[in-house]
XYZ file of C-alpha atoms in Angstrom:
435
model
C -42.242 -19.745 3.197
C -42.830 -23.489 2.882
C -40.396 -25.406 0.678
C -41.366 -28.394 -1.512
C -39.513 -30.698 -3.873
C -42.288 -30.288 -6.429
C -45.526 -28.335 -6.785
C -48.295 -29.298 -9.214
C -50.660 -26.527 -10.318
C -53.987 -27.988 -11.399
C -55.900 -31.074 -10.270
C -57.280 -32.298 -13.587
C -56.242 -35.402 -15.503
C -52.720 -34.089 -16.149
C -52.337 -33.288 -12.459
C -53.419 -36.817 -11.583
C -50.865 -38.297 -13.980
C -48.070 -36.132 -12.585
C -49.041 -36.945 -8.989
C -49.022 -40.684 -9.745
C -45.519 -40.479 -11.196
C -44.146 -38.414 -8.304
C -45.710 -40.768 -5.781
C -44.353 -43.772 -7.650
C -40.853 -42.254 -7.426
C -41.213 -42.050 -3.652
C -41.527 -38.273 -3.429
C -43.540 -37.213 -0.399
C -42.645 -33.529 -0.224
C -45.036 -32.331 -2.935
C -47.959 -29.906 -3.062
C -50.950 -29.788 -5.426
C -52.757 -26.468 -5.940
C -56.222 -26.316 -7.537
C -58.112 -23.083 -8.173
C -61.577 -24.677 -8.037
C -63.220 -25.917 -4.889
C -65.098 -28.879 -6.319
C -63.505 -30.279 -9.457
C -60.456 -30.107 -11.699
C -60.423 -28.573 -15.134
C -61.981 -25.460 -16.661
C -64.324 -27.453 -18.897
C -65.186 -29.847 -16.119
C -63.470 -33.109 -17.040
C -66.456 -34.590 -15.281
C -67.945 -37.232 -17.503
C -65.914 -39.839 -15.651
C -63.768 -39.691 -12.574
C -60.488 -40.923 -13.943
C -59.386 -41.969 -17.382
C -61.584 -43.569 -20.003
C -59.897 -46.657 -21.419
C -61.630 -47.341 -24.740
C -60.738 -51.027 -24.990
C -60.435 -52.076 -21.386
C -57.517 -53.789 -19.694
C -55.737 -54.651 -22.933
C -55.617 -50.938 -23.824
C -54.310 -50.075 -20.366
C -51.499 -52.598 -20.422
C -50.487 -51.827 -23.997
C -50.414 -48.036 -23.808
C -49.808 -47.245 -20.156
C -47.694 -50.243 -19.201
C -47.311 -49.620 -15.485
C -50.686 -47.996 -14.845
C -52.343 -51.260 -13.866
C -49.650 -51.886 -11.252
C -49.785 -48.243 -10.163
C -53.487 -48.482 -9.447
C -52.941 -51.613 -7.380
C -49.980 -50.079 -5.561
C -51.976 -47.016 -4.559
C -55.115 -49.010 -3.755
C -57.085 -47.726 -6.708
C -59.428 -50.091 -8.462
C -60.168 -50.155 -12.161
C -63.940 -50.400 -12.282
C -65.868 -51.316 -15.450
C -68.299 -48.549 -16.329
C -71.713 -49.914 -17.231
C -74.315 -48.281 -19.406
C -76.465 -47.866 -16.306
C -73.679 -45.851 -14.684
C -73.783 -43.473 -17.631
C -77.537 -43.020 -17.388
C -77.652 -41.900 -13.767
C -79.568 -38.699 -13.101
C -76.682 -36.502 -11.990
C -76.238 -32.737 -12.161
C -73.467 -32.043 -14.644
C -71.360 -28.871 -14.460
C -72.110 -26.291 -17.069
C -69.453 -26.689 -19.736
C -68.732 -23.021 -20.315
C -69.144 -21.410 -16.916
C -67.698 -24.206 -14.830
C -70.430 -24.222 -12.190
C -72.979 -26.933 -11.383
C -76.324 -26.769 -13.120
C -78.647 -29.339 -14.617
C -78.444 -29.782 -18.364
C -81.880 -29.673 -19.953
C -82.577 -31.707 -23.090
C -84.352 -28.888 -24.884
C -81.398 -26.540 -24.296
C -78.684 -28.850 -25.550
C -80.300 -30.827 -28.342
C -81.355 -27.743 -30.279
C -77.782 -26.603 -30.673
C -76.514 -30.169 -30.876
C -78.593 -31.095 -33.904
C -79.221 -27.800 -35.655
C -76.637 -25.368 -34.300
C -73.745 -24.252 -36.441
C -71.834 -22.311 -33.797
C -70.659 -25.330 -31.831
C -67.742 -27.386 -33.089
C -68.265 -31.130 -33.616
C -65.867 -31.817 -30.750
C -67.889 -29.644 -28.404
C -71.127 -31.255 -29.555
C -69.847 -34.768 -29.081
C -68.376 -33.869 -25.692
C -71.791 -32.631 -24.606
C -73.272 -35.974 -25.537
C -70.590 -37.927 -23.751
C -70.998 -35.753 -20.658
C -74.762 -36.143 -20.619
C -75.560 -39.606 -21.994
C -78.843 -39.892 -20.128
C -80.014 -36.849 -22.068
C -79.495 -38.653 -25.378
C -81.138 -41.782 -24.015
C -84.282 -40.006 -22.850
C -84.566 -37.792 -25.879
C -84.159 -40.585 -28.388
C -86.458 -43.087 -26.745
C -89.014 -40.941 -24.933
C -89.019 -37.252 -25.788
C -88.110 -36.961 -29.446
C -91.221 -36.300 -31.546
C -89.371 -36.614 -34.865
C -86.994 -39.587 -34.860
C -86.413 -39.100 -38.571
C -84.238 -36.100 -37.725
C -81.718 -38.558 -36.346
C -82.167 -41.080 -39.172
C -83.202 -43.654 -36.600
C -84.769 -46.546 -38.474
C -87.182 -49.131 -37.133
C -84.452 -51.754 -37.255
C -82.140 -49.479 -35.292
C -84.653 -49.325 -32.458
C -84.127 -53.033 -31.959
C -80.360 -52.721 -31.624
C -78.619 -52.464 -28.265
C -79.075 -49.052 -26.726
C -75.416 -48.085 -26.958
C -75.378 -48.944 -30.665
C -78.366 -46.686 -31.181
C -76.820 -43.802 -29.262
C -73.502 -44.241 -31.038
C -75.005 -44.352 -34.522
C -77.177 -41.347 -33.752
C -74.281 -39.332 -32.364
C -72.110 -40.116 -35.357
C -74.785 -39.264 -37.912
C -75.806 -36.071 -36.186
C -72.384 -34.576 -35.526
C -69.529 -36.197 -37.355
C -70.643 -37.509 -40.735
C -70.562 -34.120 -42.448
C -67.373 -32.664 -41.018
C -64.867 -35.236 -39.816
C -62.930 -38.162 -41.142
C -64.265 -41.667 -40.771
C -61.497 -42.575 -38.342
C -62.520 -39.792 -35.966
C -66.159 -40.797 -36.048
C -65.179 -44.417 -35.602
C -63.365 -43.570 -32.395
C -66.538 -42.410 -30.696
C -68.518 -45.270 -32.179
C -66.054 -47.788 -30.766
C -65.964 -45.963 -27.447
C -69.720 -46.136 -26.969
C -69.851 -49.754 -28.084
C -67.201 -50.592 -25.521
C -69.331 -48.932 -22.848
C -72.110 -51.393 -23.622
C -69.674 -54.307 -23.439
C -68.246 -53.235 -20.100
C -64.839 -52.441 -21.570
C -64.667 -48.825 -20.458
C -62.929 -48.367 -17.129
C -62.610 -45.579 -14.630
C -60.156 -45.187 -11.808
C -62.213 -46.039 -8.747
C -65.510 -45.131 -10.464
C -67.676 -42.132 -9.711
C -68.414 -38.713 -11.193
C -66.047 -35.735 -11.069
C -64.052 -35.120 -7.900
C -60.570 -35.578 -9.306
C -59.057 -33.403 -6.561
C -60.338 -35.841 -3.943
C -58.683 -38.701 -5.800
C -55.364 -36.850 -5.902
C -55.680 -35.766 -2.280
C -56.293 -39.391 -1.338
C -53.174 -40.338 -3.251
C -50.752 -37.794 -1.802
C -52.517 -36.912 1.466
C -54.912 -34.117 2.385
C -52.107 -32.119 3.982
C -50.418 -31.809 0.572
C -53.449 -30.434 -1.241
C -54.892 -26.908 -1.553
C -58.344 -26.312 -3.073
C -59.847 -22.951 -4.004
C -56.383 -21.422 -4.304
C -55.270 -19.023 -7.027
C -51.642 -18.665 -8.092
C -51.008 -14.951 -8.551
C -47.267 -14.847 -9.226
C -44.444 -17.165 -10.255
C -40.831 -16.014 -9.909
C -37.440 -17.698 -10.179
C -34.813 -17.561 -7.481
C -31.702 -19.377 -8.633
C -32.446 -23.072 -8.980
C -35.886 -22.806 -7.391
C -39.288 -21.298 -8.157
C -41.366 -19.179 -5.768
C -45.156 -18.990 -5.915
C -47.485 -16.432 -4.415
C -51.011 -17.737 -3.867
C -54.318 -16.402 -2.608
C -56.334 -18.762 -0.402
C -59.390 -17.795 1.665
C -58.596 -14.146 1.029
C -55.095 -14.482 2.442
C -51.761 -14.522 0.650
C -49.372 -17.458 1.000
C -45.916 -18.138 -0.415
C -44.338 -21.437 -1.425
C -40.979 -22.447 -2.815
C -40.180 -25.469 -4.963
C -37.333 -27.045 -6.879
C -39.640 -28.118 -9.708
C -43.000 -26.742 -10.842
C -45.504 -28.743 -12.921
C -48.108 -26.512 -14.598
C -51.158 -28.412 -15.843
C -53.341 -25.410 -16.616
C -53.510 -24.174 -20.197
C -54.131 -21.042 -22.190
C -53.666 -17.356 -21.501
C -54.069 -17.869 -17.748
C -50.950 -20.049 -17.674
C -49.048 -17.587 -19.824
C -49.933 -14.692 -17.534
C -49.065 -16.729 -14.476
C -45.651 -17.713 -15.815
C -44.703 -14.404 -17.382
C -46.585 -11.851 -15.304
C -49.353 -9.447 -16.259
C -47.275 -6.436 -17.295
C -47.987 -4.214 -20.274
C -45.797 -6.292 -22.598
C -47.689 -9.490 -21.800
C -51.072 -7.802 -22.114
C -50.175 -6.330 -25.503
C -48.841 -9.675 -26.641
C -52.016 -11.492 -25.607
C -54.179 -8.969 -27.436
C -52.266 -9.735 -30.606
C -52.679 -13.495 -30.344
C -56.246 -13.960 -31.454
C -56.385 -17.691 -32.003
C -53.266 -19.438 -30.737
C -53.731 -19.116 -27.016
C -53.288 -22.675 -25.791
C -49.963 -24.165 -24.855
C -49.706 -27.762 -23.818
C -47.594 -30.857 -24.045
C -49.080 -34.037 -25.433
C -46.429 -36.723 -25.483
C -46.281 -40.421 -24.826
C -42.708 -41.335 -23.958
C -40.522 -40.933 -20.924
C -37.817 -39.294 -23.021
C -40.112 -36.610 -24.451
C -38.931 -33.063 -23.854
C -41.424 -31.149 -21.679
C -41.597 -27.913 -23.664
C -43.756 -29.027 -26.578
C -46.390 -26.460 -27.459
C -49.503 -27.163 -29.481
C -51.237 -24.042 -30.743
C -54.976 -24.358 -31.184
C -57.269 -22.016 -33.130
C -59.997 -21.159 -30.652
C -62.946 -20.124 -32.764
C -62.649 -21.456 -36.264
C -61.868 -24.846 -37.734
C -61.901 -26.216 -34.211
C -62.497 -29.738 -35.449
C -58.757 -29.863 -36.197
C -57.873 -28.586 -32.724
C -54.649 -30.011 -31.393
C -53.241 -30.872 -34.796
C -51.057 -27.814 -35.384
C -47.984 -28.694 -33.426
C -44.402 -27.876 -32.676
C -41.867 -30.024 -30.915
C -38.236 -30.152 -29.851
C -35.993 -33.144 -30.433
C -32.363 -33.050 -29.293
C -31.257 -29.405 -29.559
C -33.137 -28.412 -32.706
C -36.500 -26.702 -32.520
C -39.222 -27.698 -34.950
C -41.617 -24.857 -34.340
C -44.828 -23.546 -35.771
C -42.776 -20.695 -37.216
C -40.709 -23.245 -39.139
C -43.898 -24.918 -40.284
C -45.321 -21.520 -41.182
C -42.207 -20.671 -43.185
C -42.425 -23.949 -45.038
C -46.120 -23.539 -45.746
C -45.702 -19.948 -46.908
C -42.912 -21.042 -49.218
C -45.002 -23.879 -50.590
C -48.134 -21.799 -51.050
C -46.081 -19.031 -52.648
C -45.235 -21.343 -55.510
C -48.728 -22.790 -55.767
C -47.876 -26.062 -54.107
C -50.238 -28.990 -54.058
C -50.921 -30.933 -50.881
C -48.336 -33.544 -51.845
C -45.714 -30.880 -52.481
C -46.535 -29.283 -49.156
C -46.020 -32.596 -47.404
C -42.577 -32.828 -49.025
C -41.546 -29.430 -47.692
C -42.748 -30.213 -44.178
C -41.189 -33.642 -44.120
C -37.880 -32.139 -45.246
C -37.979 -30.386 -41.864
C -38.728 -33.724 -40.165
C -42.301 -32.597 -39.538
C -44.235 -35.756 -40.315
C -47.656 -34.362 -39.629
C -49.510 -36.831 -41.793
C -48.481 -39.758 -39.612
C -49.518 -37.946 -36.456
C -46.018 -38.290 -35.063
C -43.066 -35.927 -34.677
C -40.199 -38.072 -33.422
C -41.204 -39.051 -29.872
C -44.140 -36.670 -29.762
C -47.517 -38.304 -30.231
C -50.384 -35.982 -31.065
C -54.126 -36.426 -31.207
C -54.181 -37.295 -34.894
C -52.670 -36.480 -38.245
C -53.415 -33.267 -40.067
C -55.638 -33.458 -43.105
C -54.023 -30.733 -45.127
C -57.069 -29.942 -47.229
C -58.853 -28.998 -43.987
C -55.875 -27.404 -42.242
C -54.729 -25.023 -44.957
C -57.535 -22.432 -44.629
C -56.413 -21.422 -41.131
C -52.921 -20.518 -42.287
C -53.548 -17.008 -43.537
C -50.522 -14.704 -43.509
C -52.120 -12.737 -40.664
C -52.541 -15.858 -38.570
C -49.028 -17.070 -39.308
C -47.532 -13.809 -38.108
C -49.378 -14.168 -34.808
C -48.200 -17.745 -34.446
C -44.613 -16.691 -35.094
C -44.868 -13.938 -32.485
C -46.245 -16.433 -30.007
C -43.518 -19.012 -30.483
C -40.819 -16.330 -30.443
C -42.178 -15.076 -27.130
C -42.163 -18.557 -25.627
C -38.639 -19.222 -26.887
C -37.446 -16.042 -25.150
C -38.775 -17.306 -21.803
C -37.215 -20.745 -21.279
C -38.714 -22.820 -18.490
C -35.694 -24.682 -17.111
C -37.370 -25.848 -13.924
C -40.987 -25.583 -15.019
C -42.697 -28.463 -16.807
C -45.925 -27.735 -18.684
C -48.527 -30.449 -19.230
C -52.232 -30.727 -19.840
C -54.877 -30.973 -22.503
C -57.689 -28.523 -23.128
C -60.063 -31.131 -24.563
C -62.486 -33.077 -22.386
C -64.347 -36.264 -23.220
C -62.284 -39.180 -24.505
C -59.322 -36.905 -25.156
C -58.786 -36.754 -21.402
C -56.439 -39.698 -21.859
C -54.127 -37.284 -23.709
C -54.028 -34.973 -20.711
C -53.375 -37.882 -18.389
C -50.579 -39.160 -20.616
C -48.986 -35.712 -20.763
C -49.189 -35.545 -16.954
C -47.364 -38.859 -16.672
C -44.661 -37.577 -19.038
C -44.380 -34.351 -17.035
C -44.090 -36.326 -13.808
C -41.311 -38.476 -15.234
C -39.438 -35.421 -16.474
C -39.838 -33.800 -13.057
C -38.402 -36.848 -11.304
C -35.412 -36.794 -13.671
C -34.846 -33.094 -13.072
C -34.930 -33.556 -9.312
C -32.363 -36.325 -9.485
């Protein structure tokens, strides 16, 4: 059984962030395991190879501080992404099935414009992953430009402005706040101005970037983790690679996969776990999304999978010091408030009395993807849903992860920076634990 200081499961953006931090700390005895054989992330994470920096170098230096130096230290280059780079004719992985296939305009645009089954986030991520599709459809293949409210004056604007305005009008205007829509508008405008950067450029292939960072000998592709067990102060992993079973041992495990798969991997696939998973209909994702070095690693964000997904990532729990602020506490507060017919303002008072400042988008050191708009969030908190959430958090609390750090972000597109940031935080926590 091979022994490592740290093992990272998953080679997506969070895995890259964790690997950068471990490498920066001088750790060489690490292993990265990725279940896919061509790319990191279930939903692809393929629109850009690296992290999208919406406002260029200034954004990098302000929010990531040492990332610029890290890239130079590890011989990465931050390459401006041009509009032409986005319009290359590349095969994009299928978003749902995770295998390469060419996206066809007629298949995507029908559901993009008219479909009601796709969430706005999914729609916008499709556009950002296939920008050449929007370009061709708008300027060459669309027989009815009025559907997109594209005016004659708009046709004379820069191409990115046209795509941005079209995307916003078609997907966000009816269902999201102006600030959310403005994010994508600014992002696409920055593409046109050359202010969007990637790490070393290119499409997909995050595992190759990480392997280049830590060395091919420390990287396993097409490998499935089948069991995780604790042995004293270490963690043992059983993996299946090329049809054969392998075993590894580590002092610190960084898990960057999310959802039920991670839960099964960490807690086994016995009857109790299976029954528990059947009872959790919506809240199946667990992830950390934090921005500071001091952030505690076990912060879970529970995301409704199939309804109200435009507020995904905004129902959160966190731990500061020794006191848990959990979804069950939030649920208790909300049930109490709703039980007495509370208004939104009254509900905010109850939550903030628990130090849950959801409106600001911050819980102590934990930065989330945006503040909750309570008028939109309330419908998901039925008593049935709250009971499931409470069961979920109780289950997690009963299985503490002393030497396992969980990171990652289920959202693709521009939210990949959240996954990367959580990976950096997980890497820093791992380094502290090892010391």
